[in-house]
Amino acid sequence: MMKKVFFFLLIAMVLASCRKEDSHSDIPASDYRLSDDGLTLIRWNNRNTPRIDMQADSKLREVNTIGEGAFKGCEHLRAVTFSDNLKEIGAEAFAETDLSEALLFNSYSNVVLGEKAFYHSKIREVVLPKTKALPNHIFANCKHLKEVTFKETGLIGEGAFYACEALEQVDLTQAGVKGIGKEAFANCQRLKKVLLSVTMNLKPIGDKAFAHCTSLKHLTILALYPPYFEGDPFLGIPKATFPKIYVPSKPEDLIDTYKRDPYWRALADYIQVIP
């Protein structure tokens, strides 16, 4: 009997010790402001914070919403690890921050992202969470953004990656994208390769979506029914250096379908079967 009592006392002491360690490792509560229910991070007060691990903090790990403009202008913020509970990031939440080291999503569910959420930040790479849409200008003018990994994405909004000058490749083959908005990748001057998924069947490619992407060499489209254009997606790309457009080899008449399509026939000379 005494052994059992001692065992349970030992467990209680260990748990108490863990809670104590958690509280000691927590970020000072004065550094931020939460909603009354503790689920929304309204404002980050400490403008000099370099790194935040929300999942490692006993209060911040409960946060599921980051409010509009919560971190806007935190120029010293270089890395963020989000909580497992994250469901929403508000408009301009991380606009004009650094984020040059890391941006880590732990959530396995869909995350709602706000317009300009990471606008004009110094983010270099990101593995996106599942989301129904990338909103307008979410990463616009992120001039250091070189690598983006897309999960389930849905729609890519207007100007989502506008002027991301370091971005070299866009692979949407696993993203389930069903539409690309106006100027989504315009002025991505180093963009060389774009791959569009089969889910782009009869879906829109917005006006100026790839405008002035003068380094673009390869555009691969897996859609078996040609996407349609809204305006001129490739404005400002000289015909002399226009990218090769690759389509699947099966069905055998697919290449002819693209070449005869009213939106693609002006680009027929650049269309060929995937090698």
Short mmCIF file of C-alpha atoms in Angstrom, two decimals:
data_model
loop_
_atom_site.label_atom_id
_atom_site.label_comp_id
_atom_site.label_asym_id
_atom_site.label_seq_id
_atom_site.Cartn_x
_atom_site.Cartn_y
_atom_site.Cartn_z
CA MET A 1 0.00 0.00 0.00
CA MET A 2 2.80 2.40 0.97
CA LYS A 3 4.52 1.68 -2.36
CA LYS A 4 1.40 2.77 -4.26
CA VAL A 5 1.10 5.97 -2.22
CA PHE A 6 4.76 6.75 -2.83
CA PHE A 7 4.33 6.05 -6.56
CA PHE A 8 1.40 8.47 -6.91
CA LEU A 9 3.20 11.13 -4.86
CA LEU A 10 6.19 10.79 -7.18
CA ILE A 11 3.99 11.26 -10.26
CA ALA A 12 2.36 14.33 -8.72
CA MET A 13 5.78 15.83 -7.97
CA VAL A 14 6.96 15.22 -11.54
CA LEU A 15 3.84 16.82 -13.01
CA ALA A 16 4.14 19.80 -10.70
CA SER A 17 7.78 20.16 -11.68
CA CYS A 18 6.85 20.08 -15.39
CA ARG A 19 4.23 22.78 -14.88
CA LYS A 20 6.76 24.86 -12.99
CA GLU A 21 9.30 24.48 -15.78
CA ASP A 22 6.64 25.41 -18.34
CA SER A 23 5.81 28.60 -16.47
CA HIS A 24 9.49 29.54 -16.20
CA SER A 25 9.97 29.07 -19.96
CA ASP A 26 6.89 31.09 -20.87
CA ILE A 27 7.21 34.41 -22.64
CA PRO A 28 6.40 37.34 -20.30
CA ALA A 29 2.69 38.12 -20.52
CA SER A 30 3.52 41.81 -20.89
CA ASP A 31 5.00 41.04 -24.33
CA TYR A 32 1.58 40.47 -25.88
CA ARG A 33 -2.16 41.01 -25.53
CA LEU A 34 -4.72 38.21 -25.78
CA SER A 35 -8.49 38.25 -26.04
CA ASP A 36 -10.44 37.55 -22.84
CA ASP A 37 -10.86 33.89 -23.77
CA GLY A 38 -7.14 33.55 -24.58
CA LEU A 39 -7.80 32.26 -28.10
CA THR A 40 -6.88 35.35 -30.13
CA LEU A 41 -3.51 37.08 -30.11
CA ILE A 42 -4.53 40.71 -30.55
CA ARG A 43 -1.21 42.49 -30.40
CA TRP A 44 2.48 41.73 -29.87
CA ASN A 45 3.79 44.49 -27.60
CA ASN A 46 7.50 43.70 -27.49
CA ARG A 47 8.75 45.05 -30.80
CA ASN A 48 12.27 43.69 -30.18
CA THR A 49 11.35 39.99 -29.94
CA PRO A 50 13.54 38.00 -32.39
CA ARG A 51 11.92 34.54 -32.14
CA ILE A 52 8.61 33.13 -30.95
CA ASP A 53 7.66 29.49 -30.38
CA MET A 54 3.95 29.61 -29.63
CA GLN A 55 3.67 25.86 -29.15
CA ALA A 56 6.32 25.95 -26.39
CA ASP A 57 4.41 28.57 -24.37
CA SER A 58 1.63 27.42 -22.02
CA LYS A 59 -0.67 30.31 -23.00
CA LEU A 60 0.27 30.95 -26.60
CA ARG A 61 -0.17 27.29 -27.54
CA GLU A 62 -3.91 27.75 -26.94
CA VAL A 63 -4.14 30.59 -29.47
CA ASN A 64 -6.06 29.71 -32.64
CA THR A 65 -6.32 33.18 -34.20
CA ILE A 66 -3.70 35.83 -34.83
CA GLY A 67 -5.40 39.17 -35.15
CA GLU A 68 -5.21 41.76 -37.89
CA GLY A 69 -1.87 43.56 -37.83
CA ALA A 70 -0.80 41.75 -34.64
CA PHE A 71 2.91 41.72 -35.54
CA LYS A 72 2.92 44.38 -38.25
CA GLY A 73 6.20 46.28 -38.31
CA CYS A 74 8.04 44.00 -35.84
CA GLU A 75 11.27 44.49 -37.75
CA HIS A 76 13.34 42.30 -35.43
CA LEU A 77 11.06 39.25 -35.62
CA ARG A 78 13.03 36.60 -37.51
CA ALA A 79 11.31 33.29 -36.70
CA VAL A 80 7.86 32.06 -35.67
CA THR A 81 6.62 28.58 -34.82
CA PHE A 82 2.83 28.56 -34.75
CA SER A 83 0.68 26.61 -32.31
CA ASP A 84 -0.92 23.32 -33.27
CA ASN A 85 -4.31 24.99 -32.76
CA LEU A 86 -3.82 27.71 -35.35
CA LYS A 87 -6.91 28.28 -37.50
CA GLU A 88 -6.64 31.85 -38.75
CA ILE A 89 -4.11 34.61 -39.45
CA GLY A 90 -5.58 38.07 -39.90
CA ALA A 91 -4.86 40.68 -42.56
CA GLU A 92 -1.38 42.23 -42.41
CA ALA A 93 -0.62 40.18 -39.28
CA PHE A 94 3.08 39.83 -40.18
CA ALA A 95 3.41 42.60 -42.76
CA GLU A 96 6.78 44.37 -42.79
CA THR A 97 8.44 41.92 -40.40
CA ASP A 98 11.76 40.13 -40.90
CA LEU A 99 10.95 36.38 -40.76
CA SER A 100 14.25 35.62 -42.49
CA GLU A 101 14.96 32.49 -40.41
CA ALA A 102 11.82 30.38 -40.21
CA LEU A 103 8.03 30.33 -40.47
CA LEU A 104 6.68 26.99 -39.24
CA PHE A 105 3.06 25.86 -39.39
CA ASN A 106 2.17 22.92 -37.12
CA SER A 107 -1.53 22.82 -37.92
CA TYR A 108 -2.91 19.84 -39.85
CA SER A 109 -6.27 21.49 -40.50
CA ASN A 110 -7.16 24.28 -42.90
CA VAL A 111 -5.82 27.70 -41.96
CA VAL A 112 -7.65 30.85 -43.07
CA LEU A 113 -5.14 33.48 -44.19
CA GLY A 114 -5.81 37.21 -44.39
CA GLU A 115 -4.92 39.66 -47.15
CA LYS A 116 -1.33 40.94 -47.03
CA ALA A 117 -0.66 38.66 -44.06
CA PHE A 118 3.08 38.54 -44.88
CA TYR A 119 3.26 41.55 -47.18
CA HIS A 120 6.73 43.08 -47.65
CA SER A 121 8.36 40.78 -45.09
CA LYS A 122 11.86 39.35 -45.51
CA ILE A 123 10.67 35.75 -45.46
CA ARG A 124 12.93 33.43 -47.47
CA GLU A 125 11.03 30.14 -47.56
CA VAL A 126 7.71 28.77 -46.42
CA VAL A 127 5.83 25.46 -46.34
CA LEU A 128 2.23 26.57 -46.58
CA PRO A 129 -0.55 25.01 -44.53
CA LYS A 130 -3.69 23.62 -46.12
CA THR A 131 -5.98 26.49 -47.02
CA LYS A 132 -8.96 27.12 -49.26
CA ALA A 133 -7.36 30.22 -50.74
CA LEU A 134 -4.22 32.32 -50.72
CA PRO A 135 -5.71 35.81 -50.40
CA ASN A 136 -4.82 38.93 -52.33
CA HIS A 137 -1.23 40.17 -51.91
CA ILE A 138 -0.45 37.74 -49.10
CA PHE A 139 3.26 37.56 -50.05
CA ALA A 140 3.44 40.57 -52.36
CA ASN A 141 6.78 42.39 -52.39
CA CYS A 142 8.50 39.64 -50.38
CA LYS A 143 11.67 40.21 -52.36
CA HIS A 144 13.70 37.55 -50.52
CA LEU A 145 11.14 34.73 -50.89
CA LYS A 146 12.91 32.01 -52.86
CA GLU A 147 11.11 28.77 -52.03
CA VAL A 148 7.41 28.01 -51.50
CA THR A 149 5.99 24.54 -50.85
CA PHE A 150 2.28 24.38 -51.65
CA LYS A 151 -0.13 21.98 -49.97
CA GLU A 152 -3.89 22.05 -50.63
CA THR A 153 -4.33 25.62 -51.73
CA GLY A 154 -7.57 26.11 -53.67
CA LEU A 155 -7.37 29.58 -55.19
CA ILE A 156 -4.38 31.88 -55.59
CA GLY A 157 -5.54 35.45 -55.11
CA GLU A 158 -4.77 38.68 -56.90
CA GLY A 159 -1.13 39.71 -56.56
CA ALA A 160 -0.47 36.90 -54.08
CA PHE A 161 3.22 36.69 -55.04
CA TYR A 162 3.55 40.00 -56.85
CA ALA A 163 7.19 41.11 -57.22
CA CYS A 164 8.66 38.15 -55.32
CA GLU A 165 11.90 38.77 -57.15
CA ALA A 166 13.85 35.79 -55.75
CA LEU A 167 11.20 33.14 -56.48
CA GLU A 168 12.52 30.65 -59.06
CA GLN A 169 9.94 27.84 -59.23
CA VAL A 170 6.22 27.42 -58.62
CA ASP A 171 5.05 23.80 -58.34
CA LEU A 172 1.27 23.54 -57.99
CA THR A 173 0.98 19.88 -59.01
CA GLN A 174 -0.09 18.78 -55.51
CA ALA A 175 -1.92 21.95 -54.53
CA GLY A 176 -5.33 21.34 -56.10
CA VAL A 177 -5.38 24.91 -57.41
CA LYS A 178 -8.60 25.90 -59.18
CA GLY A 179 -7.79 29.42 -60.26
CA ILE A 180 -4.92 31.90 -60.47
CA GLY A 181 -5.75 35.54 -59.85
CA LYS A 182 -4.77 38.75 -61.57
CA GLU A 183 -1.05 39.56 -61.28
CA ALA A 184 -0.60 36.56 -58.96
CA PHE A 185 3.05 36.07 -60.00
CA ALA A 186 3.63 39.28 -61.94
CA ASN A 187 7.11 40.78 -61.83
CA CYS A 188 8.69 37.63 -60.40
CA GLN A 189 11.79 38.38 -62.42
CA ARG A 190 13.73 35.20 -61.56
CA LEU A 191 10.83 32.79 -62.00
CA LYS A 192 12.02 30.07 -64.38
CA LYS A 193 9.62 27.15 -64.02
CA VAL A 194 5.88 26.82 -63.38
CA LEU A 195 3.89 23.59 -63.04
CA LEU A 196 0.08 23.70 -63.04
CA SER A 197 -1.98 20.76 -61.78
CA VAL A 198 -4.74 18.76 -63.43
CA THR A 199 -7.24 20.66 -61.27
CA MET A 200 -6.77 23.67 -63.57
CA ASN A 201 -9.15 22.02 -66.07
CA LEU A 202 -11.19 24.88 -67.59
CA LYS A 203 -10.11 27.17 -64.73
CA PRO A 204 -8.98 30.81 -65.04
CA ILE A 205 -5.48 32.20 -65.34
CA GLY A 206 -5.89 35.86 -64.46
CA ASP A 207 -4.88 38.95 -66.38
CA LYS A 208 -1.14 39.62 -66.04
CA ALA A 209 -0.78 36.54 -63.81
CA PHE A 210 2.78 36.04 -65.08
CA ALA A 211 3.36 39.51 -66.51
CA HIS A 212 7.00 40.52 -66.94
CA CYS A 213 8.29 37.13 -65.76
CA THR A 214 11.06 37.48 -68.31
CA SER A 215 13.16 34.57 -66.96
CA LEU A 216 10.32 32.05 -67.39
CA LYS A 217 11.57 29.09 -69.47
CA HIS A 218 9.10 26.26 -68.82
CA LEU A 219 5.35 26.21 -68.22
CA THR A 220 3.96 22.70 -67.65
CA ILE A 221 0.18 22.23 -67.60
CA LEU A 222 -1.29 18.88 -66.53
CA ALA A 223 -4.89 19.93 -67.19
CA LEU A 224 -6.64 17.76 -69.78
CA TYR A 225 -8.98 20.62 -70.66
CA PRO A 226 -7.19 23.92 -71.33
CA PRO A 227 -7.48 26.63 -68.68
CA TYR A 228 -8.87 29.91 -69.96
CA PHE A 229 -7.34 33.38 -69.87
CA GLU A 230 -8.70 36.51 -68.28
CA GLY A 231 -6.93 39.23 -70.25
CA ASP A 232 -3.25 38.63 -71.06
CA PRO A 233 -1.54 36.45 -68.42
CA PHE A 234 1.86 36.73 -70.11
CA LEU A 235 2.02 40.45 -70.77
CA GLY A 236 5.55 41.79 -71.13
CA ILE A 237 7.25 38.48 -71.99
CA PRO A 238 8.95 38.91 -75.39
CA LYS A 239 7.97 36.39 -78.07
CA ALA A 240 11.65 35.80 -78.81
CA THR A 241 12.18 34.40 -75.31
CA PHE A 242 8.70 33.05 -74.64
CA PRO A 243 8.68 29.90 -72.45
CA LYS A 244 8.08 26.40 -73.73
CA ILE A 245 4.60 25.19 -72.85
CA TYR A 246 4.40 21.48 -72.00
CA VAL A 247 1.19 19.42 -71.98
CA PRO A 248 0.60 15.67 -71.34
CA SER A 249 1.15 13.20 -74.17
CA LYS A 250 -2.13 11.40 -73.44
CA PRO A 251 -4.71 11.56 -74.82
CA GLU A 252 -2.86 11.78 -78.11
CA ASP A 253 -4.92 14.66 -79.47
CA LEU A 254 -4.44 16.82 -76.36
CA ILE A 255 -1.66 18.88 -77.88
CA ASP A 256 -3.93 19.68 -80.84
CA THR A 257 -6.73 20.58 -78.41
CA TYR A 258 -4.46 23.19 -76.83
CA LYS A 259 -3.21 24.50 -80.15
CA ARG A 260 -6.78 24.95 -81.43
CA ASP A 261 -8.13 26.41 -78.19
CA PRO A 262 -9.20 30.06 -78.63
CA TYR A 263 -7.12 31.13 -75.63
CA TRP A 264 -3.99 29.12 -76.46
CA ARG A 265 -3.83 29.06 -80.25
CA ALA A 266 -1.83 32.30 -80.42
CA LEU A 267 0.85 30.40 -78.45
CA ALA A 268 0.66 27.23 -80.59
CA ASP A 269 4.30 27.50 -81.71
CA TYR A 270 5.47 27.17 -78.09
CA ILE A 271 3.27 24.20 -77.14
CA GLN A 272 4.79 20.71 -77.08
CA VAL A 273 4.41 17.36 -75.36
CA ILE A 274 6.08 16.83 -71.98
CA PRO A 275 9.46 15.19 -72.74
#
